[in-house]
XYZ file of C-alpha atoms in Angstrom:
787
model
C 99.628 217.673 20.647
C 98.825 221.305 21.571
C 96.679 222.069 18.579
C 94.143 219.330 18.020
C 92.579 219.175 14.604
C 88.817 219.282 14.316
C 87.374 215.791 14.398
C 90.186 214.307 16.532
C 88.895 211.975 19.262
C 88.292 213.768 22.542
C 86.047 211.548 24.674
C 85.776 207.826 25.549
C 82.345 206.370 26.200
C 82.148 202.978 28.015
C 78.935 201.018 28.460
C 78.127 197.623 30.022
C 75.292 195.666 28.418
C 73.838 192.172 28.041
C 74.358 190.938 31.609
C 73.393 187.248 32.135
C 73.617 185.092 35.256
C 74.413 181.418 35.750
C 75.708 179.098 38.465
C 79.262 177.757 38.561
C 79.340 174.061 37.467
C 81.396 172.836 40.455
C 81.821 175.630 43.022
C 79.310 177.553 45.127
C 79.530 180.650 43.000
C 77.609 182.779 40.500
C 78.950 183.575 37.041
C 78.138 187.012 35.630
C 78.633 187.265 31.876
C 78.484 190.709 30.345
C 79.631 192.724 27.351
C 81.676 195.937 27.526
C 81.159 198.351 24.644
C 83.808 201.095 24.368
C 83.264 203.948 21.914
C 85.678 206.780 21.081
C 83.784 210.022 20.380
C 84.875 212.908 18.192
C 84.863 216.611 19.143
C 81.265 216.992 18.085
C 80.203 213.889 19.996
C 79.858 211.622 17.002
C 81.198 208.005 17.481
C 84.469 207.398 15.623
C 85.828 204.044 16.828
C 83.925 201.278 18.611
C 84.996 198.012 20.240
C 83.147 195.216 22.055
C 84.575 192.713 24.523
C 82.884 189.799 26.286
C 83.772 189.549 29.983
C 83.033 187.261 32.885
C 83.010 187.736 36.645
C 82.797 184.988 39.256
C 81.097 185.831 42.573
C 82.180 183.181 45.097
C 79.713 182.631 47.927
C 81.828 181.197 50.747
C 79.147 181.842 53.375
C 76.395 179.959 51.496
C 75.253 176.856 53.385
C 72.064 174.953 54.186
C 70.942 177.550 56.776
C 71.647 180.719 54.762
C 68.807 183.175 54.124
C 68.931 183.306 50.323
C 66.706 186.404 50.114
C 69.069 188.497 52.259
C 72.128 187.124 50.467
C 70.593 187.913 47.072
C 69.998 191.569 48.082
C 73.588 191.816 49.316
C 74.945 190.386 46.028
C 72.901 192.852 43.928
C 73.955 195.808 46.108
C 77.661 195.017 45.991
C 77.914 193.970 42.359
C 77.219 196.954 40.125
C 77.034 194.691 37.055
C 73.777 193.153 38.250
C 70.685 195.332 37.834
C 68.190 195.454 40.699
C 65.521 193.986 38.398
C 67.421 190.673 38.504
C 67.018 190.299 42.278
C 64.471 187.476 41.959
C 66.668 185.611 39.462
C 69.673 185.884 41.808
C 67.568 184.527 44.671
C 66.466 181.537 42.574
C 70.056 180.744 41.568
C 71.182 180.953 45.191
C 68.371 178.607 46.207
C 69.521 176.142 43.524
C 73.131 176.315 44.757
C 71.978 175.840 48.332
C 70.109 172.624 47.471
C 72.468 171.264 44.816
C 73.866 167.899 45.839
C 77.628 167.848 46.331
C 79.527 166.300 43.470
C 80.680 162.723 44.029
C 84.449 162.936 44.413
C 85.006 159.493 42.973
C 82.991 160.277 39.889
C 84.841 163.544 39.451
C 88.152 161.748 39.606
C 87.122 159.467 36.796
C 86.888 162.415 34.432
C 90.552 162.721 33.678
C 91.716 166.209 32.909
C 95.422 166.621 32.103
C 95.809 169.597 34.404
C 93.927 168.175 37.367
C 96.544 166.349 39.381
C 97.818 167.167 42.841
C 98.877 170.858 42.807
C 102.488 171.796 43.413
C 102.709 173.981 46.519
C 106.091 175.358 45.500
C 108.853 176.395 47.879
C 107.411 177.717 51.154
C 107.577 181.488 51.499
C 106.331 183.787 54.240
C 105.258 186.509 51.807
C 102.227 186.634 49.540
C 102.668 187.611 45.884
C 101.059 190.715 44.399
C 100.506 191.371 40.713
C 101.656 194.959 41.223
C 105.122 193.793 42.303
C 105.810 191.649 39.243
C 108.763 193.809 38.171
C 110.448 193.267 41.537
C 110.002 189.511 41.181
C 111.559 189.581 37.707
C 114.618 191.380 39.125
C 115.125 188.493 41.556
C 115.630 186.197 38.559
C 118.967 187.923 37.889
C 120.350 187.164 41.389
C 121.813 183.958 42.845
C 120.001 180.574 42.841
C 118.129 181.110 46.116
C 116.820 184.491 44.994
C 115.870 183.029 41.611
C 113.864 180.335 43.397
C 112.152 183.020 45.491
C 111.311 185.170 42.472
C 110.041 182.172 40.436
C 107.921 180.999 43.394
C 106.251 184.410 43.752
C 105.473 184.517 40.029
C 104.142 180.959 40.301
C 101.772 182.104 43.067
C 100.378 184.673 40.653
C 100.153 182.221 37.738
C 98.113 179.764 39.817
C 95.229 182.251 39.688
C 93.791 182.096 36.122
C 92.621 185.707 36.441
C 96.279 186.848 36.441
C 97.333 184.973 33.300
C 96.010 187.636 30.915
C 98.107 190.280 32.643
C 101.200 188.068 32.921
C 101.124 187.302 29.227
C 101.459 191.025 28.532
C 104.702 191.096 30.524
C 107.036 189.569 27.961
C 110.059 190.525 30.061
C 108.941 188.331 32.948
C 108.179 185.307 30.740
C 111.393 185.732 28.770
C 113.405 185.894 32.003
C 111.733 182.731 33.299
C 112.456 180.856 30.057
C 116.098 182.021 30.091
C 116.665 180.963 33.708
C 115.094 177.554 33.054
C 117.258 177.017 29.993
C 120.482 178.032 31.769
C 120.043 176.817 35.360
C 117.731 173.776 35.324
C 120.579 171.387 36.158
C 121.638 173.447 39.181
C 118.366 173.282 41.129
C 115.442 170.862 40.812
C 113.245 173.220 42.859
C 113.967 176.126 40.509
C 113.300 174.028 37.385
C 110.086 172.555 38.827
C 108.717 175.967 39.845
C 109.405 177.596 36.447
C 107.954 174.637 34.522
C 104.853 174.912 36.712
C 104.452 178.576 35.717
C 104.389 177.574 32.052
C 102.194 174.589 32.905
C 99.569 177.060 34.159
C 99.628 178.715 30.745
C 99.525 175.360 28.918
C 96.236 174.501 30.664
C 94.521 176.935 28.263
C 94.652 176.324 24.514
C 94.916 180.012 23.674
C 98.260 180.234 25.480
C 99.908 177.238 23.767
C 101.516 179.536 21.225
C 103.256 181.399 24.047
C 104.698 178.188 25.550
C 105.820 177.007 22.109
C 107.391 180.407 21.401
C 109.796 180.015 24.334
C 110.514 176.348 23.317
C 109.506 175.078 26.747
C 108.252 171.761 25.313
C 111.610 170.821 23.778
C 113.346 171.844 27.009
C 110.997 169.616 29.028
C 111.836 166.653 26.771
C 115.541 167.190 27.490
C 114.893 167.476 31.229
C 112.861 164.228 31.278
C 115.536 162.353 29.340
C 118.243 163.641 31.694
C 116.243 162.714 34.818
C 115.654 159.168 33.560
C 119.395 158.695 33.064
C 120.022 160.020 36.591
C 117.485 157.535 37.924
C 119.347 154.631 36.280
C 122.618 155.820 37.882
C 120.958 156.042 41.299
C 119.600 152.541 40.923
C 122.994 151.122 39.942
C 124.733 152.841 42.837
C 122.114 151.668 45.314
C 122.337 148.094 44.051
C 126.129 148.083 44.417
C 125.919 149.274 48.046
C 123.148 146.792 48.785
C 125.183 143.950 47.324
C 128.263 144.991 49.317
C 126.194 145.150 52.513
C 124.663 141.700 51.862
C 128.104 140.145 51.265
C 129.524 141.595 54.484
C 126.427 141.782 56.680
C 128.535 141.985 59.847
C 130.140 145.272 58.742
C 128.067 147.980 60.468
C 129.679 150.782 58.448
C 128.442 149.250 55.207
C 124.991 148.906 56.704
C 124.889 152.560 57.784
C 126.206 153.699 54.415
C 123.520 151.698 52.641
C 120.764 153.145 54.850
C 122.098 156.671 54.347
C 122.210 156.174 50.561
C 118.680 154.797 50.582
C 117.322 157.830 52.485
C 119.111 160.178 50.103
C 117.754 158.197 47.152
C 114.192 158.500 48.457
C 114.579 162.266 48.944
C 115.974 162.717 45.431
C 113.297 160.438 43.984
C 110.483 162.504 45.493
C 111.794 165.709 43.904
C 112.498 163.974 40.606
C 108.996 162.542 40.369
C 107.602 166.020 41.046
C 109.491 167.561 38.115
C 108.635 164.593 35.867
C 104.974 164.990 36.720
C 104.776 168.682 35.879
C 106.951 168.383 32.758
C 104.823 165.520 31.405
C 101.640 167.414 32.329
C 102.818 170.375 30.300
C 103.716 168.149 27.325
C 100.354 166.414 27.555
C 98.600 169.767 27.337
C 100.699 170.801 24.344
C 100.007 167.451 22.637
C 96.521 168.786 21.937
C 98.062 169.796 18.605
C 98.869 166.607 16.668
C 101.836 168.290 14.940
C 103.402 168.981 18.330
C 102.594 165.417 19.394
C 104.406 164.063 16.314
C 107.537 166.013 17.298
C 107.374 164.408 20.745
C 106.959 160.984 19.200
C 110.030 161.542 17.050
C 111.964 162.225 20.269
C 110.938 158.844 21.742
C 108.263 160.076 24.125
C 106.571 156.631 24.154
C 109.739 154.844 25.292
C 110.256 157.423 28.067
C 106.683 157.055 29.294
C 106.793 153.253 29.319
C 110.044 153.395 31.286
C 108.369 155.567 33.949
C 105.615 152.953 34.398
C 107.958 151.109 36.796
C 107.582 153.928 39.372
C 105.334 153.738 42.428
C 104.084 157.348 42.671
C 100.391 157.121 41.716
C 100.030 160.784 40.712
C 102.997 160.481 38.339
C 101.624 157.203 36.978
C 98.264 158.890 36.370
C 99.894 161.522 34.144
C 101.974 158.863 32.331
C 99.011 156.537 31.691
C 96.845 159.511 30.590
C 99.559 160.503 28.115
C 99.900 156.941 26.792
C 96.126 156.722 26.404
C 96.120 159.825 24.237
C 99.054 158.562 22.174
C 97.589 155.058 21.739
C 95.015 156.153 19.165
C 97.784 156.392 16.550
C 99.156 153.226 14.946
C 102.817 154.225 15.218
C 102.536 154.917 18.948
C 100.639 151.669 19.494
C 103.454 149.777 17.756
C 106.019 151.530 19.975
C 104.070 150.392 23.036
C 104.066 146.826 21.725
C 107.845 146.921 21.214
C 108.483 148.184 24.754
C 106.114 145.585 26.349
C 103.925 148.298 27.840
C 101.083 145.827 28.484
C 103.203 143.857 30.939
C 103.865 147.019 32.980
C 100.256 148.175 32.787
C 99.058 144.774 34.052
C 100.914 145.477 37.294
C 98.520 148.366 37.971
C 95.359 146.244 37.684
C 93.736 146.395 40.115
C 94.875 149.356 42.225
C 93.296 151.477 44.955
C 93.636 154.755 43.030
C 90.277 154.862 41.228
C 91.282 157.473 38.658
C 94.511 155.653 37.787
C 92.673 152.329 37.465
C 90.014 153.834 35.201
C 92.601 155.526 32.959
C 94.656 152.347 32.817
C 91.628 150.314 31.705
C 90.846 152.865 29.006
C 94.404 152.564 27.702
C 94.194 148.760 27.750
C 90.897 148.984 25.876
C 92.571 151.051 23.142
C 95.408 148.533 22.912
C 93.070 145.526 22.925
C 92.014 146.255 19.343
C 95.397 144.801 18.323
C 95.523 140.978 18.119
C 99.133 140.607 19.276
C 98.581 142.959 22.226
C 95.505 140.947 23.246
C 97.787 137.907 23.370
C 100.195 139.818 25.617
C 97.316 140.722 27.921
C 96.350 137.082 28.348
C 99.970 135.972 28.806
C 100.534 138.547 31.560
C 97.516 137.249 33.492
C 95.158 140.163 32.844
C 92.125 137.971 32.122
C 91.356 136.951 35.746
C 92.315 140.442 36.991
C 89.920 142.227 34.649
C 87.235 139.602 35.311
C 87.418 140.393 39.032
C 86.672 144.068 38.246
C 83.195 143.138 36.991
C 82.143 143.327 40.629
C 83.193 147.015 40.711
C 80.301 148.998 39.284
C 82.563 151.927 38.431
C 84.922 149.829 36.277
C 82.383 147.295 34.970
C 81.748 148.858 31.574
C 85.434 149.180 30.665
C 86.182 145.697 31.947
C 83.421 144.178 29.815
C 84.708 145.908 26.688
C 88.240 144.586 27.240
C 86.923 141.076 27.945
C 84.773 141.267 24.803
C 87.849 141.947 22.671
C 89.719 139.053 24.282
C 86.706 136.768 23.750
C 86.823 137.442 20.011
C 89.926 135.254 19.786
C 89.126 131.517 19.767
C 92.447 130.719 21.467
C 91.365 132.423 24.670
C 87.658 131.560 24.913
C 88.195 128.429 26.994
C 90.232 130.401 29.574
C 87.098 132.247 30.684
C 85.736 129.020 32.156
C 88.647 129.000 34.624
C 87.786 132.451 36.044
C 84.789 133.773 37.967
C 83.786 135.820 34.906
C 80.868 133.698 33.628
C 78.917 133.451 36.928
C 79.178 137.231 37.327
C 78.021 137.826 33.763
C 75.042 135.509 34.209
C 74.072 137.311 37.416
C 74.276 140.647 35.579
C 72.084 139.308 32.747
C 69.404 138.107 35.154
C 69.545 141.231 37.343
C 69.137 143.783 34.554
C 65.689 144.991 33.555
C 64.096 144.793 30.136
C 67.010 146.623 28.510
C 70.299 144.745 28.536
C 73.686 146.392 27.916
C 74.931 145.568 24.447
C 78.491 145.083 25.758
C 77.265 142.529 28.286
C 75.238 140.408 25.892
C 77.906 140.670 23.174
C 80.453 139.180 25.555
C 78.017 136.429 26.552
C 77.332 135.586 22.888
C 81.045 135.145 22.203
C 81.627 133.047 25.318
C 78.653 130.792 24.555
C 80.423 129.659 21.388
C 82.929 127.658 23.456
C 81.964 124.224 24.784
C 83.616 124.645 28.209
C 81.970 128.025 28.706
C 78.599 126.676 27.536
C 78.769 124.004 30.217
C 79.346 126.651 32.909
C 76.579 128.899 31.532
C 74.026 126.070 31.571
C 74.874 124.927 35.092
C 71.883 124.808 37.430
C 68.980 126.705 35.865
C 71.156 128.825 33.559
C 69.604 127.679 30.265
C 66.089 127.697 31.721
C 66.473 131.299 32.935
C 67.891 132.432 29.582
C 65.019 130.795 27.678
C 62.498 132.389 30.002
C 63.971 135.856 29.442
C 64.327 135.426 25.670
C 60.760 134.171 25.144
C 59.159 136.672 27.515
C 60.918 139.764 26.124
C 61.414 138.444 22.575
C 65.078 139.385 23.091
C 66.971 138.682 19.861
C 70.439 138.962 21.403
C 69.698 136.586 24.268
C 68.285 134.136 21.728
C 71.472 134.531 19.705
C 73.388 133.494 22.831
C 71.080 130.484 23.268
C 71.669 129.567 19.634
C 75.411 129.469 20.285
C 74.838 127.209 23.292
C 72.761 124.805 21.181
C 75.600 123.948 18.807
C 77.673 121.975 21.354
C 77.263 118.199 21.344
C 76.928 116.264 24.568
C 75.126 117.168 27.762
C 74.630 120.805 26.782
C 72.616 119.938 23.669
C 70.509 117.361 25.498
C 69.351 120.101 27.911
C 67.447 121.667 25.003
C 64.975 118.744 24.876
C 62.893 120.535 27.516
C 62.734 123.726 25.447
C 61.991 122.461 21.907
C 58.303 123.266 22.314
C 59.030 126.818 23.512
C 61.260 127.413 20.490
C 58.837 125.874 17.970
C 55.978 127.967 19.364
C 57.862 131.169 18.439
C 57.962 130.287 14.739
C 55.018 132.075 13.188
C 54.271 134.754 10.642
C 53.299 137.222 13.367
C 56.643 137.057 15.197
C 59.508 139.425 14.376
C 61.762 138.068 11.637
C 65.024 138.548 13.565
C 63.697 136.586 16.519
C 62.344 133.781 14.313
C 65.735 133.509 12.580
C 67.461 132.816 15.912
C 64.766 130.331 16.984
C 65.042 128.456 13.685
C 68.840 128.455 13.938
C 68.641 127.041 17.469
C 66.229 124.272 16.435
C 68.381 123.458 13.406
C 71.330 122.824 15.740
C 69.409 120.220 17.763
C 70.567 117.013 16.076
C 69.489 114.896 19.063
C 68.624 111.198 18.440
C 65.880 111.231 21.102
C 64.039 114.154 19.534
C 60.826 113.247 17.661
C 60.852 115.841 14.907
C 57.721 114.455 13.253
C 55.736 115.108 16.424
C 57.129 118.656 16.664
C 56.231 119.471 13.032
C 52.689 118.159 13.472
C 51.967 119.678 16.858
C 53.112 123.167 15.877
C 51.989 122.911 12.235
C 55.414 123.956 10.954
C 55.349 122.267 7.513
C 53.105 124.911 5.835
C 55.238 127.689 7.342
C 58.485 126.110 6.122
C 57.080 125.515 2.637
C 55.695 129.065 2.296
C 59.002 130.585 3.353
C 60.884 128.720 0.600
C 59.342 130.904 -2.101
C 61.958 133.362 -3.415
C 61.198 136.844 -2.111
C 58.734 135.638 0.537
C 61.048 136.918 3.290
C 64.578 138.181 3.896
C 67.317 135.883 2.592
C 68.561 135.274 6.142
C 65.209 133.794 7.182
C 64.829 131.687 4.026
C 68.312 130.244 4.519
C 67.519 129.290 8.124
C 64.363 127.544 6.891
C 66.477 125.490 4.432
C 68.938 124.576 7.214
C 66.020 123.602 9.462
C 64.593 121.340 6.732
C 68.022 119.702 6.404
C 68.053 118.948 10.133
C 64.538 117.490 10.397
C 65.089 115.455 7.196
C 67.516 113.249 9.136
C 64.360 111.577 10.490
C 62.712 109.112 8.018
C 59.151 110.046 8.845
C 59.918 113.790 8.666
C 61.598 113.415 5.290
C 58.544 111.574 3.961
C 56.191 114.188 5.404
C 58.135 117.017 3.767
C 58.415 115.208 0.423
C 54.635 114.618 0.296
C 54.011 118.291 1.045
C 55.745 119.271 -2.215
C 58.727 120.875 -0.572
C 61.276 119.447 -3.031
C 60.009 121.382 -6.111
C 60.011 124.481 -3.924
C 63.662 123.807 -3.066
C 64.549 123.390 -6.754
C 62.812 126.669 -7.563
C 64.787 128.334 -4.765
C 68.005 126.747 -6.071
C 67.358 128.327 -9.472
C 66.749 131.711 -7.883
C 69.796 131.588 -5.587
C 72.262 129.692 -7.807
C 74.885 132.431 -7.378
C 74.802 132.175 -3.587
C 77.016 129.336 -2.316
C 75.328 129.329 1.096
C 71.921 128.554 -0.353
C 73.244 126.059 -2.893
C 75.220 124.116 -0.288
C 72.347 123.848 2.188
C 69.772 122.889 -0.475
C 72.084 120.158 -1.803
C 72.406 118.885 1.773
C 68.602 118.586 1.957
C 68.692 116.547 -1.291
C 71.340 114.342 0.285
C 69.109 113.649 3.284
C 66.152 112.921 1.005
C 67.991 110.360 -1.160
C 69.497 108.781 1.925
C 66.049 107.594 3.079
C 64.252 104.899 1.076
C 60.926 106.608 1.676
C 61.949 109.746 -0.223
C 64.577 108.424 -2.644
C 62.101 107.733 -5.455
C 60.637 111.227 -5.204
C 64.076 112.843 -5.609
C 65.466 110.510 -8.299
C 62.394 109.837 -10.480
C 59.981 112.691 -9.927
C 62.336 115.712 -9.915
C 65.298 117.085 -11.799
C 67.397 117.288 -8.632
C 70.021 114.741 -9.914
C 70.587 116.908 -13.020
C 71.282 119.928 -10.798
C 73.642 117.828 -8.706
C 75.587 116.760 -11.802
C 75.944 120.409 -12.801
C 77.283 121.214 -9.335
C 79.609 118.209 -9.182
C 82.650 120.301 -10.141
C 81.646 123.544 -8.393
C 84.479 125.779 -7.230
C 83.218 125.521 -3.639
C 84.786 122.500 -1.920
C 81.873 122.074 0.511
C 79.346 121.939 -2.328
C 81.486 119.368 -4.200
C 81.733 117.209 -1.085
C 77.962 117.091 -0.460
C 77.275 116.565 -4.197
C 79.667 113.609 -4.358
C 78.031 111.935 -1.359
C 74.560 112.441 -2.843
C 75.504 111.279 -6.345
C 77.152 108.142 -4.940
C 73.809 107.085 -3.482
C 71.880 107.997 -6.643
C 74.344 106.121 -8.886
C 74.041 102.953 -6.814
C 70.263 103.166 -6.707
C 69.416 104.156 -10.310
C 71.210 102.590 -13.303
C 70.314 105.314 -15.793
C 71.513 108.153 -13.569
C 74.601 106.091 -12.681
C 75.660 105.986 -16.334
C 75.041 109.708 -16.725
C 77.150 110.435 -13.669
C 79.908 108.103 -14.948
C 79.934 109.790 -18.359
C 79.990 113.259 -16.820
C 82.940 112.397 -14.578
C 84.809 110.877 -17.519
C 84.028 113.862 -19.752
C 85.207 116.323 -17.114
C 88.475 114.495 -16.366
C 89.127 114.090 -20.082
C 88.492 117.807 -20.612
C 90.930 118.616 -17.808
C 93.622 116.462 -19.401
C 93.133 117.940 -22.869
C 93.257 121.447 -21.477
C 96.530 120.670 -19.700
C 98.078 119.146 -22.835
C 96.992 122.062 -25.022
C 98.444 124.630 -22.624
C 101.866 122.912 -22.304
C 104.528 124.296 -24.712
C 105.630 121.227 -26.714
C 109.058 122.605 -27.594
C 109.962 123.461 -24.013
C 112.270 121.058 -22.210
C 111.944 122.733 -18.835
C 109.282 120.373 -17.437
C 111.270 118.186 -15.006
C 108.194 116.568 -13.497
C 106.557 115.295 -16.718
C 109.507 113.298 -17.998
C 112.233 111.070 -16.558
C 115.914 111.809 -16.587
C 116.345 110.436 -20.118
C 113.355 112.295 -21.458
C 111.002 109.295 -21.378
C 107.470 110.019 -20.246
C 106.470 108.654 -16.851
C 103.383 106.998 -18.374
C 105.653 104.989 -20.729
C 104.047 103.334 -23.767
C 100.621 102.948 -22.169
C 97.537 104.556 -23.629
C 96.859 107.843 -21.895
C 93.169 106.930 -21.553
C 93.913 103.724 -19.659
C 93.589 105.539 -16.342
C 91.172 103.782 -13.940
C 91.067 106.860 -11.726
C 89.465 108.828 -14.577
C 86.375 106.639 -14.431
C 83.489 106.644 -11.979
C 84.502 104.831 -8.849
C 81.928 103.737 -6.284
C 83.512 103.199 -2.917
C 84.108 99.473 -2.403
C 83.489 98.601 -6.086
C 86.536 99.874 -7.984
C 89.845 99.879 -6.127
C 92.096 102.911 -6.161
C 94.912 101.030 -7.892
C 92.767 100.065 -10.877
C 93.001 96.300 -10.318
C 89.302 95.974 -11.169
C 88.280 97.290 -14.584
C 85.599 99.972 -15.061
C 83.390 97.331 -16.682
C 82.969 95.833 -13.221
C 80.632 98.672 -12.379
C 78.431 97.963 -15.440
C 78.289 94.265 -14.488
C 77.175 95.218 -11.036
C 74.403 97.432 -12.424
C 73.190 94.567 -14.649
C 73.026 92.186 -11.685
C 75.917 90.003 -12.978
C 78.153 90.480 -9.977
C 77.315 87.204 -8.298
C 77.105 86.201 -4.705
C 80.768 86.612 -3.936
C 80.718 90.378 -4.144
C 78.007 91.070 -1.607
C 77.101 94.760 -1.185
C 75.511 96.015 1.991
C 72.344 98.065 1.893
C 72.505 101.769 1.087
C 71.772 102.790 4.624
C 74.690 100.657 5.849
C 77.130 101.580 3.109
C 76.762 105.363 3.292
C 77.012 107.321 6.526
C 75.196 110.674 6.535
C 77.581 113.523 5.796
C 78.051 116.248 8.359
C 76.005 119.396 7.915
C 77.914 121.727 5.568
C 79.384 124.753 7.254
C 77.397 127.949 6.942
C 78.267 131.555 7.611
C 74.782 131.894 9.077
C 75.191 129.100 11.585
C 77.561 129.589 14.513
C 80.688 127.465 14.626
C 83.403 127.302 17.295
C 86.128 128.462 14.926
C 84.508 131.723 13.835
C 83.356 135.057 15.267
C 79.869 134.955 16.667
C 78.307 138.328 17.220
C 76.952 138.815 13.706
C 74.558 141.465 12.548
C 71.106 140.063 11.933
C 70.921 141.154 8.334
C 74.301 139.941 7.089
C 73.939 139.622 3.340
C 74.923 136.442 1.555
C 78.365 136.465 0.021
C-alpha cells in the first residue's frame, strides 16, 4: 500500500451527461433521466477503467396547482436541481405548464387497469417512530428479540421497503433479508401481524421483476403456499365451531349464557377473519407477482393453487376477492388450470359476484368469465347458474359493455341457449346500440346480433315495431355487409317474420348489380333466396329489376367469386318454384349455363346439390319439363349422380328422376336399367368379398346352415328394380313388368294415376353451408371456400 507502482490508479473522475426531462405519467412530478460516467485515471492522468450507469430522479411538485406561476417555479427547479442545466429553463417551464393543465386521471378508469401490486396498502402495526435507512442494522437486531420487538423491527424495515428508492440499498443488506426470511419461517404461526408484515416486505420486492430471484432465493413463495393452506384449514375450524355454538343457541334460545357466548365467539371470529384476510391478500399478491415466470406458476399449480383460490371465492372481502380473481384470470389461459376450475365449479362462485359495486372486481371477474367461456361445458355452467340475464343487464353499463358482449357472443354460439336471449332484456338493448352507433359498428355487437337472429324467437323480438325497417334502412344506406348478414338470418324463419320482408323485396333486388360490392350482393341474394313466400310475384321482380341477364352472366365459371356464383344458383332455385319464372329462365338459356357450371364444379358438393335442385324445380313444372328432358343432357347427369356419396344430392336426384321416369318412357327405362345395374353390382361385390370357406357369418345363414333366401333365385328381388311410388309395392306383390305396362298405356282405368303436380310434392331446398340454418353457426367469413 505504501509504495504504489507506476500506473496504479490514483484519481476518480465522475461526469454527468445526457440529461433528459419528462413528466410523470400519473403524479404531478418531473422525471430527470441522466447518465453517470465514472472513469478511474492512472498516475499520468490517462483513463484506465470506465463505467456508465443510467439514473433517474423524480422531482415531486406538491405546490403545483391551477394558480401557480410556472415561470417562477421553473427557475426554482433549475436552481435547486444541479442535474438540470440552465439552458433547459424554457423546457422545464413548458413541462410545468403541461402538468398544470393536465386533466386528472379518472379514478374509475384507473381501477380497471388491474395491476397485481395495486391493492389497498397495508399500513402495518402502528408505531410512533419513523424509520431511517441509516438505522437498518438496529432494526435487524430487533429481529433477534421477543415477538413484540420482532414485530417492531419488521414494521420499521417495512416502512423503508415501501419506498422503491430504498429497495436497491436493502437488497445489498443480505443480513437483514436473511433475518427476515428466518423469522418468517420460524415464527409465522406465533403472530399473524409479524407474518403479514414480513411477507409485505418481500411483496415490495416482488413488485419488480428484477428482484424475483431474491424472493425465490429465500423460498418465500413456497412458505406463502404453506401459510395459505394452513389459514384455510383454520378458517374451516372457525366455521365449524361457530356453527356448533349457533346451533346450540338456536336449540336453547332462552339460555342467555349461550346467547352471550355465541355473540362473543362471533366477534372474535370477525376479528380473526379480518387479520386472516389481510395475510391471505398479501401472500396471494406476492405469489401472483412471482407467477410472472411460468415455471414458478407450474410449481404453484402442482401445489393446488387453483383449488385454494376457488375456495377463497366464498369470502366477502372485495380487496381479497380482487387478488383471487386476478390470479385465476392469469391462470385460466392454461388448459390444465381451466380444467381445475371446471372441476371445482368456479363459475358458480364467480356468478355470485356479477354484478357488484366494486368496479375493478367486476371488470376482472368478467375478463375471467370471458376466458372460461371459450369452453363449451363451462358456457353451459354459466347459463345454468343464471349468468345470462345478469350479464345482459350489464350492457347498460358503458364500462362493462364490451366484456359483456363478448361473453354473450360466446354463449350465443351454442344453439341450445339462443332462445333464452328472448326472455331477457338483451335484444332491445342490442337493437338500441345498433341504431345509436354511427357509421362504424362494433364487430362484437353485430356478431352477437347475427348469431341471435338465427333463432326464430329472437328474430320475432328483433323485428318488433320498426326493427326490420330500421335495419334495412341502415344496411342499404351504408352498404353494411354485417347488418345485411343479420337481415339474411332473419329472413330464413317461416311465419310472420318472413312475411315482413314483402315490403323490402324491391330494396333488396335494387342492390343486385355489377357495380355493387360483391360481399354485399352475396348477402342480398342470400336474403332474397330465403323468401319462399307464396304471395311474392317473382316474375314481376325479375322483370322490373332486369335480374335475368345478371343471373345468367354470373353462372359462367370464373365470372365472379365462387360464393357469389353459388348464391346465384340458390336464387335461381328459389324463383324457379314459380311456373312463370321457371319458363322465363328456361327461355333465356339458363339451363345450358347451369350444365356448363355443373361440369366445372363437379367436385364441389355445394354447387352440385344446388344445381340439381334447380333441375328438380324445372322438371316439376310442365312449362319447363320438355326443355330439361328433351333439349338438354341434364337427365344423364342426374343418372350419374344417382348414387353420389352425398346423401343430400342422392335425395334431390331421386325426386327429380322419379318425375322424369314417369314423364318420359325412354329415360324411364334408362333409369330402371341403371338402378338394376347398380344394385346388381353391389350384390356381386358383396358376394365376391365374402370368404366362402368361413362359417363365422351368423347373419347370412340360419341355425342349420340354410340360407335365409332359401331356394329362390337371388335375382328375384323386387326391391332391386325401379320402383315408382304408388306403382310397385314394397313387398313385391306387383311384378316389375307392371311398370312397363303402365308406360305402354296398358294399365287400364282401374289404376288411375294423379297428375305429376299432384303426385310429387316439391322437395325442400337442400341444405347449404352458404345459407344460414338454425342448427349451425352463423357468423361466417364472407369468402369461405367451398369444401
